[in-house]
mmCIF file of C-alpha atoms in Angstrom:
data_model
loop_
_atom_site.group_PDB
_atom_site.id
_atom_site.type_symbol
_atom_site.label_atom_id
_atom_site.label_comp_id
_atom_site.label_asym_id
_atom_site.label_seq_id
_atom_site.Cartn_x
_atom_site.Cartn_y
_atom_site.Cartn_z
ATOM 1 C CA UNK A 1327 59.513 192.253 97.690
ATOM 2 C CA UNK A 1328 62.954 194.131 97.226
ATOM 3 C CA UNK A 1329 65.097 195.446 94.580
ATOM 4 C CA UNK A 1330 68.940 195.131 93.591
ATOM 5 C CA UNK A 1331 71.134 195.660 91.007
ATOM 6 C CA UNK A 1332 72.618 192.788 89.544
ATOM 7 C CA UNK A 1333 74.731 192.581 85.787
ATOM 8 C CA UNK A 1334 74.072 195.893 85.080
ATOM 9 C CA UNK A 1335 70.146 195.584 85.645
ATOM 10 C CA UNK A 1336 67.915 195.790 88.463
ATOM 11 C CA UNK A 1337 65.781 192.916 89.489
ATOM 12 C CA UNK A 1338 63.069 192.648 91.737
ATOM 13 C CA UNK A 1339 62.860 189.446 94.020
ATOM 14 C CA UNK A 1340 61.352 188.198 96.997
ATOM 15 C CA UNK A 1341 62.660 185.867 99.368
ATOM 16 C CA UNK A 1342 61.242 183.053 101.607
ATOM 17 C CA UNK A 1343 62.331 181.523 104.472
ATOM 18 C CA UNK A 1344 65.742 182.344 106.603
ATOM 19 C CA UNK A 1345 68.426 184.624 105.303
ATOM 20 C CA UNK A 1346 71.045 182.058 107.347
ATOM 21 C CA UNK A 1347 69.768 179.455 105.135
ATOM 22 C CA UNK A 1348 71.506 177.844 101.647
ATOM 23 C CA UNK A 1349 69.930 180.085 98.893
ATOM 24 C CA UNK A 1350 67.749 178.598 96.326
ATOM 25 C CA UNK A 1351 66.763 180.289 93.640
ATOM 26 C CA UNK A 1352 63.832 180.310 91.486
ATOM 27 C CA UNK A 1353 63.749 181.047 87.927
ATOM 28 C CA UNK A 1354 60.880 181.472 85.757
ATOM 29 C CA UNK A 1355 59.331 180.791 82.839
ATOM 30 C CA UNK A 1356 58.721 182.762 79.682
ATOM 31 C CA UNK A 1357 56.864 185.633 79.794
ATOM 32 C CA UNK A 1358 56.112 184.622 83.616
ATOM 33 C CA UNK A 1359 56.272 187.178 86.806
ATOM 34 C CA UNK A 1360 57.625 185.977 89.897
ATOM 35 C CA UNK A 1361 54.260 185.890 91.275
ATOM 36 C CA UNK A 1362 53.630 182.598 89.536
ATOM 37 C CA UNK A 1363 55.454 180.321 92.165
ATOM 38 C CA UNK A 1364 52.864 178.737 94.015
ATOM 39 C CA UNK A 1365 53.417 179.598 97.970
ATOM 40 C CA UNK A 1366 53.199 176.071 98.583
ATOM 41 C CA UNK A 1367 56.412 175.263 96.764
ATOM 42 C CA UNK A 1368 58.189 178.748 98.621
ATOM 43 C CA UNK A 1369 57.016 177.733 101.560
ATOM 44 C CA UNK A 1370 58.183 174.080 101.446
ATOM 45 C CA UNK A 1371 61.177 175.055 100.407
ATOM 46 C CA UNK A 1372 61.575 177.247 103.445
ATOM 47 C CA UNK A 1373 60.621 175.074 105.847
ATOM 48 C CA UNK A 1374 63.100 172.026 104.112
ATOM 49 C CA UNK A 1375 66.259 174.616 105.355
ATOM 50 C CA UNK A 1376 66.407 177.141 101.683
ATOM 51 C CA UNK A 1377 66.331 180.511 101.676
ATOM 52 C CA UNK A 1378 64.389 180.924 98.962
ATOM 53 C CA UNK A 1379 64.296 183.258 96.649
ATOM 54 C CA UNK A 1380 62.357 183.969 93.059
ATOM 55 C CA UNK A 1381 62.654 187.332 90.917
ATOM 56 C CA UNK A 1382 61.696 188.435 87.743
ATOM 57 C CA UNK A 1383 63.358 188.012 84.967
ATOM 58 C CA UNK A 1384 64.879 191.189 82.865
ATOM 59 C CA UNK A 1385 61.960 192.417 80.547
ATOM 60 C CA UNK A 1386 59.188 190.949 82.951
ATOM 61 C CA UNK A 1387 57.604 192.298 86.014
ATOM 62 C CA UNK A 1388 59.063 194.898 87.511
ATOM 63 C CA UNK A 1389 62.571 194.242 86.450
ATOM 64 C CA UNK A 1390 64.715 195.855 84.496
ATOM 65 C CA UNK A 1391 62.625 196.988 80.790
ATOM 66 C CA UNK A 1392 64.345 196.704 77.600
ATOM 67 C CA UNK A 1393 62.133 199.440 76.008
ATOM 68 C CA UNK A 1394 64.544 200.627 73.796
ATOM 69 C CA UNK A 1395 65.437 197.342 71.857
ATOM 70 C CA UNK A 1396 62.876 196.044 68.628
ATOM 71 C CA UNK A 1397 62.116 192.382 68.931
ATOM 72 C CA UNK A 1398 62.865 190.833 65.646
ATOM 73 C CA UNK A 1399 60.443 188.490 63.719
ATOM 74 C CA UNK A 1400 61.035 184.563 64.915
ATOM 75 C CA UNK A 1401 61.536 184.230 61.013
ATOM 76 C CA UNK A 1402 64.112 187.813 60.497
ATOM 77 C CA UNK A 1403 65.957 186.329 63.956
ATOM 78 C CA UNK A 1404 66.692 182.873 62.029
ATOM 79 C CA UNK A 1405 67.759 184.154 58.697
ATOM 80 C CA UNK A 1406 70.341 186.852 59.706
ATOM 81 C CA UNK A 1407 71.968 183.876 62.151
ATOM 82 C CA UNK A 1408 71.797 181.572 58.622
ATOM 83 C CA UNK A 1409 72.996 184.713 56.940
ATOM 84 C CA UNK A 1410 76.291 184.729 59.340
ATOM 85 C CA UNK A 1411 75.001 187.486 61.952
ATOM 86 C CA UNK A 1412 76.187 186.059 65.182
ATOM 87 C CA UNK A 1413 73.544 185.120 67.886
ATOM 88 C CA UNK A 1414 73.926 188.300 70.135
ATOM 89 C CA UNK A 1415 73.683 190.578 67.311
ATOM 90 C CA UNK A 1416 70.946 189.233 66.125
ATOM 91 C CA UNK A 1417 68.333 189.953 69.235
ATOM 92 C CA UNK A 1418 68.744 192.691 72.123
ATOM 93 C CA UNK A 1419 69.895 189.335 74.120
ATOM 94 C CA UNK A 1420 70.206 185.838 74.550
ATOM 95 C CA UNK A 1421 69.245 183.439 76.901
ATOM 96 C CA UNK A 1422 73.255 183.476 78.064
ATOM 97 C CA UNK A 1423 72.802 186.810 79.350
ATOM 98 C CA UNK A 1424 69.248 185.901 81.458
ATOM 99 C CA UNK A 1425 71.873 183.056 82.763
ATOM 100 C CA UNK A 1426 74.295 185.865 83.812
ATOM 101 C CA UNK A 1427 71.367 187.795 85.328
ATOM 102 C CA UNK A 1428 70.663 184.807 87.444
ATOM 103 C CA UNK A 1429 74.103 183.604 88.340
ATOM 104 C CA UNK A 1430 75.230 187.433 89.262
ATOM 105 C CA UNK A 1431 71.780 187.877 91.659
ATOM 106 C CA UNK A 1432 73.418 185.040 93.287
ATOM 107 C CA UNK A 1433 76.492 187.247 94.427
ATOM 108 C CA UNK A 1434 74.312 190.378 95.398
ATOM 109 C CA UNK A 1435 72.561 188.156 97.547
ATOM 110 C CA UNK A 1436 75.362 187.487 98.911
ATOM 111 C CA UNK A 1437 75.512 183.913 98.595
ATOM 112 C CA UNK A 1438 78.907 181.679 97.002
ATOM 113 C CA UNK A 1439 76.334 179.037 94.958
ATOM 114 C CA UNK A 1440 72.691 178.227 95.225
ATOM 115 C CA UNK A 1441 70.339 175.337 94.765
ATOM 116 C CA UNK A 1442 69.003 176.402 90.715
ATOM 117 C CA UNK A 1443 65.760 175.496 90.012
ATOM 118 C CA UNK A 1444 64.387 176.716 85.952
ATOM 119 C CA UNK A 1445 60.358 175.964 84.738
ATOM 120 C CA UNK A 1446 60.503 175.856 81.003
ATOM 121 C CA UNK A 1447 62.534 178.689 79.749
ATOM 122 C CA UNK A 1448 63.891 179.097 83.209
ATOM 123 C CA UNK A 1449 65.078 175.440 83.202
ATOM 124 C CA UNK A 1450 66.922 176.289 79.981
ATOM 125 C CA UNK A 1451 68.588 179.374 82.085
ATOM 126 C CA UNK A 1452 70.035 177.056 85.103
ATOM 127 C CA UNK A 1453 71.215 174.469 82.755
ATOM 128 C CA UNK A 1454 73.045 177.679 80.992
ATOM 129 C CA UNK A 1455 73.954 179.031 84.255
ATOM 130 C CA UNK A 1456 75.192 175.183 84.844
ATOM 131 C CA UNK A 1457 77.477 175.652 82.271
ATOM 132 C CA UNK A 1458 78.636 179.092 81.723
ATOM 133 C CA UNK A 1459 79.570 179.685 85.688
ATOM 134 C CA UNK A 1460 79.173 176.299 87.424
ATOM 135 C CA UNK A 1461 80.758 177.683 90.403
ATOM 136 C CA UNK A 1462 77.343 179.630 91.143
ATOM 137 C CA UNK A 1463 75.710 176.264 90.806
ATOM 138 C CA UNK A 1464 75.005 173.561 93.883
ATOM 139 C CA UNK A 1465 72.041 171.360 92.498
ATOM 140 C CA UNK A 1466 70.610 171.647 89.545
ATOM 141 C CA UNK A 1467 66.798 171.257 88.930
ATOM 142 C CA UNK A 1468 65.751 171.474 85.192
ATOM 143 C CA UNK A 1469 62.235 171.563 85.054
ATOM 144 C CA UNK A 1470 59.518 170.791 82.027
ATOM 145 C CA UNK A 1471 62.581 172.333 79.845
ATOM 146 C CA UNK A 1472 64.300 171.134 76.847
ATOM 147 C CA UNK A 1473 67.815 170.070 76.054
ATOM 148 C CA UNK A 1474 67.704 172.344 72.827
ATOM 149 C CA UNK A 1475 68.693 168.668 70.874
ATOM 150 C CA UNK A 1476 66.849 169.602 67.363
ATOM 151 C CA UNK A 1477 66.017 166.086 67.136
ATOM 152 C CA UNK A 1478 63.591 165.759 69.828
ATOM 153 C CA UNK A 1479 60.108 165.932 68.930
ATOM 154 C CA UNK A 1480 58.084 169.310 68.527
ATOM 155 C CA UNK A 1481 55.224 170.434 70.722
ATOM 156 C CA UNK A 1482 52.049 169.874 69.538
ATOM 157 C CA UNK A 1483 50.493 172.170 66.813
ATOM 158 C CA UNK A 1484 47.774 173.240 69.572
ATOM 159 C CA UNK A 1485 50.013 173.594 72.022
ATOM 160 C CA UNK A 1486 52.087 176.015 69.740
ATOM 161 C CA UNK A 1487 49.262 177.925 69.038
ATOM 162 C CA UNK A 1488 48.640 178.697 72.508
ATOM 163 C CA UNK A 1489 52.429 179.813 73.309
ATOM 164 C CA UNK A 1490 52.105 182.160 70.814
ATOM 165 C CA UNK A 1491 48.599 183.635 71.195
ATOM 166 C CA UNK A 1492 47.877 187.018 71.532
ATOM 167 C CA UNK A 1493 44.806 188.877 73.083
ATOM 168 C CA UNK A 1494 41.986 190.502 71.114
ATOM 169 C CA UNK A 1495 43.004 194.136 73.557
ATOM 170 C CA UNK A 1496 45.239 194.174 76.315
ATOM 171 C CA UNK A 1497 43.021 194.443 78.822
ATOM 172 C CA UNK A 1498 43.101 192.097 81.887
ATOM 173 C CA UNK A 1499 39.762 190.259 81.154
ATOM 174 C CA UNK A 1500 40.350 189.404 77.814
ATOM 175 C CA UNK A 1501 44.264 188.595 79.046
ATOM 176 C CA UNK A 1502 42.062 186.287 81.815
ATOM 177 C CA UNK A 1503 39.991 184.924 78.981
ATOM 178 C CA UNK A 1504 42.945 183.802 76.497
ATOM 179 C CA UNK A 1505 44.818 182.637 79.828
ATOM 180 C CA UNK A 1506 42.017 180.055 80.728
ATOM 181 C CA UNK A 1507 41.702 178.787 77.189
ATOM 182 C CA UNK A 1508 45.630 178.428 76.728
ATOM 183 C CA UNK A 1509 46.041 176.520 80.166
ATOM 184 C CA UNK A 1510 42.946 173.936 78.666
ATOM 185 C CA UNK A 1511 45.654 173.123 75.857
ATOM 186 C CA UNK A 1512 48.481 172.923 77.622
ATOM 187 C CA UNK A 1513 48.064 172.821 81.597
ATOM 188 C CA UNK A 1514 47.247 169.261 83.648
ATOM 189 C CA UNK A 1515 44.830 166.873 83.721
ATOM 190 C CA UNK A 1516 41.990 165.700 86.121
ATOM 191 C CA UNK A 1517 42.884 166.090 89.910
ATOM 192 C CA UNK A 1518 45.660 168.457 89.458
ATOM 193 C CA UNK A 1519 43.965 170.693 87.155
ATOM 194 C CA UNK A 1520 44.053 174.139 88.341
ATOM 195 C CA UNK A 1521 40.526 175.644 88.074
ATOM 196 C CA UNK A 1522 39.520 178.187 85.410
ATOM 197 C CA UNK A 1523 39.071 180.864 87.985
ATOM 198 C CA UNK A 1524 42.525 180.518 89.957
ATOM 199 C CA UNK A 1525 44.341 181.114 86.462
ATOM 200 C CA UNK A 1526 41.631 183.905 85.808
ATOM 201 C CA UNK A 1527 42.527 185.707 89.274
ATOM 202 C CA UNK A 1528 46.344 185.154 88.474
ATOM 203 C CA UNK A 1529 46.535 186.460 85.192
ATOM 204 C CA UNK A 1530 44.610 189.669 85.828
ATOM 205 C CA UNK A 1531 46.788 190.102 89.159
ATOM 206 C CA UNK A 1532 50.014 189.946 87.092
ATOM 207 C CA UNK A 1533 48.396 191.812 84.645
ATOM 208 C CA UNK A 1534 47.907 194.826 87.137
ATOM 209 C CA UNK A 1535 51.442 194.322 88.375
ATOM 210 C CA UNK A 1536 52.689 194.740 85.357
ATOM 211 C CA UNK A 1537 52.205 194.294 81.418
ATOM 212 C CA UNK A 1538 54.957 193.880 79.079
ATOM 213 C CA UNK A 1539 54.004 192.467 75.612
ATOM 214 C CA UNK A 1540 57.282 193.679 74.154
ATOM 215 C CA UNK A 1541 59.385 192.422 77.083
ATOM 216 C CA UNK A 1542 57.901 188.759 76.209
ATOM 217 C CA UNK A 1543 58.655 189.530 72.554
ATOM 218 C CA UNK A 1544 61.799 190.080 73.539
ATOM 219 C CA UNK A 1545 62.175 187.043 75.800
ATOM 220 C CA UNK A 1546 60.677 184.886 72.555
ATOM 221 C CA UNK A 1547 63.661 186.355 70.298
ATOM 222 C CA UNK A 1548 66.259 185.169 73.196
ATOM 223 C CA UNK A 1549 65.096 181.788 73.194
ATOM 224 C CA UNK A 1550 64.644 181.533 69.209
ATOM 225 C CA UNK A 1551 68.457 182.645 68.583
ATOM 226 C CA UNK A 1552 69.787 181.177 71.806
ATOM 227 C CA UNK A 1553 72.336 178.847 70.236
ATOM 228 C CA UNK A 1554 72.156 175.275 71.530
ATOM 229 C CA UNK A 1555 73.805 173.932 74.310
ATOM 230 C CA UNK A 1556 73.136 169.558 74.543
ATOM 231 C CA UNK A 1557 76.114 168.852 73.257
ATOM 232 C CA UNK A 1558 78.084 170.632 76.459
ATOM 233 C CA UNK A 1559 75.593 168.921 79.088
ATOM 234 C CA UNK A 1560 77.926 165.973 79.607
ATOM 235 C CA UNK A 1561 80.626 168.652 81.259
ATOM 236 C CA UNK A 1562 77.957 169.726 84.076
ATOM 237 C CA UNK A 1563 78.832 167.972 87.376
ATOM 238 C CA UNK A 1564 76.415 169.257 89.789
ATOM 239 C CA UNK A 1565 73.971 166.614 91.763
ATOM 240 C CA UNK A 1566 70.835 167.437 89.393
ATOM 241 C CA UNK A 1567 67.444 166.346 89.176
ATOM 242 C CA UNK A 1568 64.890 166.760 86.110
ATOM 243 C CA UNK A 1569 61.352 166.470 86.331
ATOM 244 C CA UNK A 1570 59.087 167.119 83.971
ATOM 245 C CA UNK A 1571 55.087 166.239 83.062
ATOM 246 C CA UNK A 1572 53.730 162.910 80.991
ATOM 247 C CA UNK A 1573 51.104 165.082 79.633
ATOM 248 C CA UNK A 1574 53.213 168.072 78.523
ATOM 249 C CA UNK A 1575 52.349 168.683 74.846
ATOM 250 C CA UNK A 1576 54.086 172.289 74.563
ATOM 251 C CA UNK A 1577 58.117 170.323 76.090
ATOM 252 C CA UNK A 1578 57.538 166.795 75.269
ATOM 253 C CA UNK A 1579 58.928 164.425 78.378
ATOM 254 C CA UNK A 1580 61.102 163.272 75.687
ATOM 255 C CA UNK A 1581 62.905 166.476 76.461
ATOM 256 C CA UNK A 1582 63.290 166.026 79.944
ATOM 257 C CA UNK A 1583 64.740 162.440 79.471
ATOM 258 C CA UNK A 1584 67.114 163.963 77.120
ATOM 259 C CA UNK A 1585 68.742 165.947 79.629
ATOM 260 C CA UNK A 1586 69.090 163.113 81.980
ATOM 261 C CA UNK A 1587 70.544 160.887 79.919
ATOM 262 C CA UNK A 1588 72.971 163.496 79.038
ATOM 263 C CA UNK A 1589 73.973 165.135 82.391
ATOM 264 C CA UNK A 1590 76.398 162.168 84.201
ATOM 265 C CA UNK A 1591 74.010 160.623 86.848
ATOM 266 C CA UNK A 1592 71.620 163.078 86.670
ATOM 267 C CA UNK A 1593 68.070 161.398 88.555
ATOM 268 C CA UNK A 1594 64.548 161.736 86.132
ATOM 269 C CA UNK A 1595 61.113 161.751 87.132
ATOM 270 C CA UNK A 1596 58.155 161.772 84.603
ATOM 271 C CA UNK A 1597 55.248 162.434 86.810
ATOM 272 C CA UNK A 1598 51.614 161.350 85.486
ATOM 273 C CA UNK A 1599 48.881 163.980 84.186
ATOM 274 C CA UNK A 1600 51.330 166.988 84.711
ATOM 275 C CA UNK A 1601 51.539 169.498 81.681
ATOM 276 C CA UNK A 1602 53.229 172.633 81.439
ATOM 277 C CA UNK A 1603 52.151 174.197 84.015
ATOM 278 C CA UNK A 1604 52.553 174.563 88.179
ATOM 279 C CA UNK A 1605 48.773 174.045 89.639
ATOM 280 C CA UNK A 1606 48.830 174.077 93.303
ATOM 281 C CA UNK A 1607 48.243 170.333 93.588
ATOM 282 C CA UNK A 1608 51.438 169.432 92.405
ATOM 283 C CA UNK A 1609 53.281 171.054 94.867
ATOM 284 C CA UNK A 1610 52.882 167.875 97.651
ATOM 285 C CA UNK A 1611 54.183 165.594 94.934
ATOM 286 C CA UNK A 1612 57.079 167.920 93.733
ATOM 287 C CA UNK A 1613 58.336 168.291 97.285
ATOM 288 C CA UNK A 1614 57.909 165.222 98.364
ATOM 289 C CA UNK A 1615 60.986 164.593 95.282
ATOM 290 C CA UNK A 1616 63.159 167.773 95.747
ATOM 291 C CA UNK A 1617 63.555 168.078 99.346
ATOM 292 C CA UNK A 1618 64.690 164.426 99.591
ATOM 293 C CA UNK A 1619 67.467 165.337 96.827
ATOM 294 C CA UNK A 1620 68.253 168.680 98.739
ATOM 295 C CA UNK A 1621 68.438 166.855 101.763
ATOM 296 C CA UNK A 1622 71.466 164.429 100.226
ATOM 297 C CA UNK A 1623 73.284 166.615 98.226
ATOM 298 C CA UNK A 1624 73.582 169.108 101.008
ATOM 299 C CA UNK A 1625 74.754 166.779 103.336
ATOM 300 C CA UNK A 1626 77.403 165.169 100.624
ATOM 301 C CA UNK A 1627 78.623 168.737 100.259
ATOM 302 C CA UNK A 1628 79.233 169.376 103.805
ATOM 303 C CA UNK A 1629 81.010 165.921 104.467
ATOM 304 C CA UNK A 1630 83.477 166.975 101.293
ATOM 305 C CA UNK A 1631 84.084 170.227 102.628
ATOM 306 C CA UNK A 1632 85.233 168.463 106.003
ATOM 307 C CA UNK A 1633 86.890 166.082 104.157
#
């Protein structure tokens, strides 16, 4: 892993695959480390022609730590905005600036644009980044995300419950414990399951990596005042792709179809007994629909540059 300074924060990333390749970055979900991306998926990536790169997100990991900032209350957050605070003053950031984060690691790298691709929160980031610098954006890959349309249904109470769950201590067992019983609500079904003791060595891995319960409060408040975007999808342009699971009861699929029928020609793909989650054994099937779309973007891009 490696370190650089990027919008005024440093963020720790790794990278995968050749450094002469097109970059493709990686952006995570809430509250998640960068250790989460299955190897699988990094790998595949890397061997499809990406140089591939994930990262923490500021607050998370071992990026850049908001200590000084107070997370406000979900409820405080939504009445100074109703009040008249504006959005940014209302929370020590937004999800805007995460997107700046994101699109500004894309310069350090060194890189003009990358492939984006966002799980959950981090799907709401690249569509931001989509929109606030498009130039730092090739393909677009929302995935399991919302549109932030307030019309689209809610995730299940149980699945709510689980987001927002907190241990009994922080230590890493009972971390492990609520990890394994969260993932039963809202992770995949049958044959893609991922097994209570791969989430069990995960979460106590990233827990010994690093621990952050503020930085994820702080993450929560970003999302809860970010304001909303859907109505400014239909100005995105990049080749994009969502995908999202049938079974997701925390993002409905009706999110995901949301986006794609806003984004102009934007390709969907609801895939059966996924939730909201990335279990090893839906990497095959994932790749098996990205690299394809890569593939054909990539090559459409070079034929209009030599146009």
């Amino acid at each position: 892993m490696a370190r650089i300074r990027a919008n005024g924060i440093e963020i720790e990333y790794e990278e995968t695959g050749s450094p002469n390749d097109p970059l493709m970055l990686l952006v995570s979900g809430f509250s998640g480390q960068l250790t989460r991306w299955p190897d699988a998926l990094k790998r595949g990536l890397a061997d499809a022609g990406r140089r591939v790169v994930c990262f923490d997100n500021r607050d998370i990991g071992l990026s850049t730590e908001f200590s000084g900032a107070v997370p406000p209350a979900p409820r405080d957050i939504v009445q100074a905005i109703s009040g008249g605070t504006p959005p940014e003053m209302a929370v020590p950031y937004l999800l805007n600036d995460m997107a700046d984060d994101a699109a500004a690691l894309v310069t350090a790298l060194g890189a003009d644009k990358a492939d984006v691709l966002g799980v959950s929160m981090g799907g709401m980031i690249v569509q931001l980044m989509a929109l606030n610098q498009p130039e730092r954006v090739r393909t677009l890959i929302p995935v399991m995300t919302t549109s932030s349309a307030p019309d689209l249904p809610r995730s299940t109470p149980e699945a709510q419950a689980a987001l927002t769950a907190v241990p009994e201590t922080r230590r890493a067992e009972a971390v492990a414990d609520l990890a394994v019983k969260s993932r039963r609500v809202i992770g995949s079904h049958d044959e893609i399951r991922a097994t209570d003791e791969a989430i069990r060595d995960q979460t106590i891995a990233d827990f010994n990596r690093s621990d952050r319960p503020m930085g994820v409060a702080r993450q929560y408040a970003a999302i809860v005042a970010q304001p909303s975007w859907y109505e400014r999808l239909g100005t995105i342009t990049q080749p994009t792709l969502v995908l999202h699971g049938a079974m997701d009861p925390l993002i409905r699929p009706e999110a995901g179809r949301d986006i794609a029928s806003r984004i102009p020609g934007a390709e969907l793909e609801v895939f059966e007994k996924w939730g909201h989650d990335l279990p090893d054994r839906i990497v095959p099937t994932l790749l098996n629909r990205i690299v394809p779309f890569l593939g054909r973007h990539l090559a459409d891009a070079a034929r209009a540059d030599i146009a």
